Protein backbone atom coordinates (compact mmCIF):
# COMPACT_ATOMS: atom_id res chain seq x y z
CA MET A 1 7.48 11.19 -1.00
CA VAL A 2 6.70 7.76 -2.41
CA LYS A 3 9.47 5.20 -2.12
CA ARG A 4 10.39 1.85 -3.67
CA LYS A 5 8.02 -0.73 -5.09
CA ASN A 6 7.33 -3.73 -2.90
CA ARG A 7 4.86 -6.49 -2.20
CA VAL A 8 1.62 -5.79 -0.43
CA THR A 9 -0.87 -7.89 1.49
CA LEU A 10 -4.38 -6.57 1.94
CA SER A 11 -7.11 -8.20 3.98
CA ARG A 12 -9.83 -10.17 2.19
CA SER A 13 -12.36 -7.60 3.34
CA ALA A 14 -10.32 -4.79 1.78
CA LEU A 15 -9.94 -6.71 -1.48
CA ALA A 16 -13.65 -7.46 -1.61
CA LEU A 17 -14.54 -3.81 -1.08
CA VAL A 18 -12.17 -2.76 -3.85
CA ALA A 19 -13.67 -5.30 -6.25
CA VAL A 20 -17.21 -4.13 -5.59
CA SER A 21 -16.31 -0.45 -5.91
CA MET A 22 -14.51 -0.98 -9.22
CA LEU A 23 -17.43 -2.77 -10.87
CA ALA A 24 -19.94 -0.34 -9.41
CA GLY A 25 -17.87 2.61 -10.57
CA CYS A 26 -18.38 1.93 -14.26
CA ALA A 27 -22.12 1.42 -14.02
CA GLY A 28 -22.44 4.43 -11.74
CA LYS A 29 -21.44 6.76 -14.59
CA ASN A 30 -24.35 5.75 -16.83
CA GLN A 31 -26.25 8.77 -18.11
CA LEU A 32 -28.98 9.66 -20.58
CA ASP A 33 -27.68 11.22 -23.78
CA GLU A 34 -29.23 14.13 -25.66
CA THR A 35 -31.66 11.82 -27.49
CA GLY A 36 -32.93 10.21 -24.31
CA GLY A 37 -30.88 7.07 -24.79
CA MET A 38 -28.53 5.58 -22.20
CA LYS A 39 -24.85 6.47 -22.50
CA ILE A 40 -22.19 4.56 -20.56
CA THR A 41 -18.90 6.36 -19.95
CA ARG A 42 -15.66 4.81 -18.82
CA SER A 43 -12.12 6.04 -18.25
CA VAL A 44 -8.76 4.25 -18.55
CA CYS A 45 -7.63 6.21 -15.50
CA PRO A 46 -7.44 4.13 -12.30
CA ALA A 47 -10.08 4.80 -9.70
CA VAL A 48 -8.72 6.09 -6.39
CA ALA A 49 -9.82 4.87 -2.96
CA VAL A 50 -8.73 4.20 0.60
CA ALA A 51 -8.51 0.48 1.35
CA ALA A 52 -10.90 -0.89 3.95
CA TYR A 53 -9.59 -0.84 7.54
CA THR A 54 -6.42 1.08 6.55
CA GLY A 55 -7.69 4.67 6.54
CA ASP A 56 -7.04 5.11 10.26
CA VAL A 57 -4.15 4.28 12.57
CA SER A 58 -4.12 4.26 16.37
CA LEU A 59 -0.92 4.57 18.36
CA PHE A 60 -0.85 3.42 21.99
CA SER A 61 1.45 4.03 24.93
CA PRO A 62 2.59 1.45 25.85
CA VAL A 63 2.65 0.13 22.30
CA GLU A 64 1.31 -3.33 23.12
CA SER A 65 -1.75 -1.98 24.95
CA ARG A 66 -5.19 -1.77 23.35
CA ASP A 67 -6.86 -0.06 26.28
CA ALA A 68 -8.70 3.12 25.30
CA ARG A 69 -7.00 4.90 28.20
CA ALA A 70 -3.62 4.17 26.56
CA LEU A 71 -4.47 5.84 23.24
CA ASP A 72 -1.67 8.21 22.32
CA VAL A 73 -2.47 9.36 18.75
CA VAL A 74 -5.26 8.63 16.28
CA ALA A 75 -4.67 9.62 12.64
CA THR A 76 -6.99 9.51 9.62
CA ILE A 77 -6.48 9.80 5.85
CA THR A 78 -8.83 12.40 4.37
CA ASN A 79 -9.27 14.86 1.49
CA LEU A 80 -8.20 12.37 -1.19
CA GLN A 81 -7.72 14.19 -4.52
CA SER A 82 -6.54 12.74 -7.83
CA ALA A 83 -5.41 13.88 -11.27
CA CYS A 84 -4.85 11.69 -14.31
CA ASP A 85 -3.05 12.09 -17.63
CA GLN A 86 -4.59 9.60 -20.04
CA THR A 87 -3.16 11.08 -23.23
CA GLY A 88 -0.37 8.54 -23.58
CA SER A 89 0.83 5.16 -22.40
CA PRO A 90 1.35 4.46 -19.63
CA VAL A 91 -1.60 6.32 -18.15
CA LYS A 92 -0.30 8.38 -15.23
CA ALA A 93 -2.28 9.10 -12.09
CA ASN A 94 -1.33 11.26 -9.14
CA VAL A 95 -3.06 11.52 -5.80
CA THR A 96 -2.66 13.81 -2.80
CA PHE A 97 -4.22 13.44 0.62
CA ASP A 98 -4.20 14.92 4.10
CA VAL A 99 -3.55 13.10 7.34
CA VAL A 100 -5.29 14.64 10.33
CA ALA A 101 -4.37 13.43 13.80
CA ARG A 102 -5.37 13.97 17.41
CA ARG A 103 -3.15 13.25 20.40
CA ALA A 104 -3.99 12.61 24.02
CA SER A 105 -1.75 15.32 25.48
CA ALA A 106 -1.23 18.85 24.16
CA SER A 107 2.03 19.32 26.06
CA GLY A 108 5.02 20.24 23.92
CA ALA A 109 5.62 20.44 20.17
CA ARG A 110 5.81 17.01 18.56
CA ASP A 111 6.35 15.36 15.19
CA ILE A 112 5.31 11.83 14.28
CA THR A 113 6.05 9.89 11.09
CA LEU A 114 3.47 7.49 9.73
CA PRO A 115 4.12 4.97 6.92
CA TYR A 116 1.58 4.59 4.11
CA PHE A 117 1.23 2.56 0.92
CA ALA A 118 -0.04 3.24 -2.60
CA THR A 119 -1.04 0.03 -4.37
CA VAL A 120 -2.13 -0.43 -7.97
CA MET A 121 -4.70 -3.20 -8.24
CA ARG A 122 -6.33 -4.88 -11.23
CA SER A 123 -9.81 -6.42 -11.15
CA GLY A 124 -9.99 -5.64 -7.44
CA THR A 125 -7.94 -8.71 -6.51
CA THR A 126 -4.66 -8.69 -8.45
CA ILE A 127 -1.83 -6.56 -7.05
CA VAL A 128 0.19 -4.93 -9.81
CA SER A 129 2.60 -2.85 -7.73
CA LYS A 130 3.09 -1.22 -4.36
CA GLN A 131 4.93 1.89 -3.26
CA LEU A 132 5.79 2.85 0.29
CA GLY A 133 5.97 6.38 1.65
CA GLN A 134 6.00 8.31 4.90
CA VAL A 135 3.98 11.31 6.01
CA GLN A 136 5.01 13.60 8.84
CA VAL A 137 2.41 15.09 11.15
CA HIS A 138 3.31 18.10 13.31
CA PHE A 139 1.68 19.12 16.58
CA ASP A 140 2.25 22.63 17.93
CA ASP A 141 2.78 23.08 21.65
CA GLY A 142 -0.61 23.35 23.33
CA LYS A 143 -2.49 21.83 20.39
CA LEU A 144 -4.21 18.47 20.45
CA THR A 145 -4.57 18.27 16.66
CA GLY A 146 -1.98 18.11 13.90
CA GLN A 147 -1.92 17.62 10.16
CA GLY A 148 0.35 16.41 7.38
CA ARG A 149 0.10 16.09 3.60
CA ALA A 150 1.34 13.33 1.32
CA ALA A 151 1.26 12.23 -2.31
CA ALA A 152 1.47 9.08 -4.41
CA ALA A 153 1.56 8.19 -8.09
CA ALA A 154 0.69 5.25 -10.33
CA GLU A 155 1.21 4.16 -13.91
CA VAL A 156 -1.15 1.87 -15.79
CA ASN A 157 -0.63 0.25 -19.19
CA ARG A 158 -3.15 1.85 -21.50
CA ALA A 159 -3.78 -1.31 -23.54
CA ALA A 160 -4.47 -3.33 -20.39
CA ALA A 161 -6.94 -0.70 -19.17
CA SER A 162 -8.80 -0.56 -22.51
CA LEU A 163 -11.82 -2.70 -23.32
CA PRO A 164 -11.98 -5.04 -26.32
CA ASP A 165 -13.77 -3.42 -29.28
CA ASN A 166 -16.82 -5.70 -29.08
CA ILE A 167 -17.33 -4.98 -25.38
CA SER A 168 -16.81 -1.26 -25.90
CA THR A 169 -19.35 -1.27 -28.74
CA GLN A 170 -21.88 -3.07 -26.57
CA LEU A 171 -21.45 -0.61 -23.72
CA ASN A 172 -21.50 2.50 -25.90
CA ARG A 173 -24.37 1.52 -28.20
CA LYS A 174 -27.09 4.12 -27.85
CA ARG A 175 -30.27 2.78 -26.33
CA LYS A 176 -33.50 4.71 -26.58
CA ALA A 177 -36.31 4.39 -24.08
CA THR A 178 -38.41 2.66 -26.75
CA ASP A 179 -35.82 -0.07 -27.45
CA ALA A 180 -36.69 -3.60 -26.30
CA ASP A 181 -33.48 -3.81 -24.24
CA ALA A 182 -33.59 -0.23 -22.97
CA SER A 183 -34.10 -1.34 -19.38
CA ILE A 184 -31.39 -4.01 -19.49
CA ASP A 185 -28.06 -2.97 -17.99
CA PRO A 186 -25.22 -4.19 -20.28
CA MET A 187 -23.25 -4.92 -17.13
CA ALA A 188 -25.75 -7.67 -16.34
CA ASP A 189 -24.00 -9.82 -18.98
CA PRO A 190 -21.34 -11.92 -17.15
CA ARG A 191 -18.96 -11.68 -20.14
CA THR A 192 -19.23 -7.90 -20.14
CA ARG A 193 -18.71 -7.72 -16.40
CA ALA A 194 -15.64 -9.95 -16.67
CA ALA A 195 -14.14 -7.82 -19.45
CA VAL A 196 -14.76 -4.59 -17.54
CA SER A 197 -13.29 -6.11 -14.39
CA LYS A 198 -10.16 -7.26 -16.23
CA ALA A 199 -9.61 -3.78 -17.66
CA SER A 200 -10.31 -2.00 -14.36
CA PHE A 201 -7.45 -0.62 -12.27
CA GLU A 202 -7.47 1.17 -8.94
CA LEU A 203 -4.93 3.15 -6.96
CA VAL A 204 -5.51 2.17 -3.34
CA ILE A 205 -4.15 4.28 -0.49
CA GLY A 206 -3.81 3.35 3.18
CA PHE A 207 -1.64 3.38 6.26
CA GLN A 208 1.01 0.64 6.33
CA LEU A 209 -0.32 -1.12 9.41
CA THR A 210 1.05 -3.95 11.48
CA GLN A 211 -1.09 -7.08 11.79
CA SER A 212 -2.03 -5.94 15.28
CA GLN A 213 -3.10 -2.50 14.08
CA LEU A 214 -5.10 -3.98 11.21
CA ALA A 215 -6.87 -6.38 13.57
CA TYR A 216 -7.70 -3.49 15.90
CA ASN A 217 -9.25 -1.49 13.05
CA ALA A 218 -11.26 -4.47 11.84
CA THR A 219 -12.76 -5.30 15.24
CA ARG A 220 -13.29 -1.96 16.97
């Protein structure tokens, strides 16, 4: 279950990856319409992703060790699924995901609890809110692998996630293959890119890592 809102600090690499994915996400939905012209689609729903370097967590025994022989449990976020209600304001998004883990010893039943975060970001760099939660992973006696399931939610102001009319018109104007600007991506205009970035939100999921754990993920 997701808990209270709080501050979040993400690495510069994670923020950069989010920013790139958000801008690429809009352009990636471009399609040809029924007349052969280009049609650009966009949603006010936040994109959903796992933040760079936070999709895995490694637990060691002893805790301070980083020797591969001391690895106790390795867990990974996977099977990220989202649903969004964009009929009202705020826009509401929900996400579920699995955590699969592998331990070093299969002896005895065991439960571990792993903290995770769900952060709403704007423009790939501005943190709007953060929620903290915990997911429990169970290992049966004799089994090396275990699994848990968790969920998170986000709300986004519809007006903030909507494009100005002039930018929306530029993006949605039908372009036929014979038009002079048919091969020009509207997102190539810096003003358009800036407007799309400002109206872009993302729900970012990841394990709530210590600085040591984050450094380990970034350098391994």
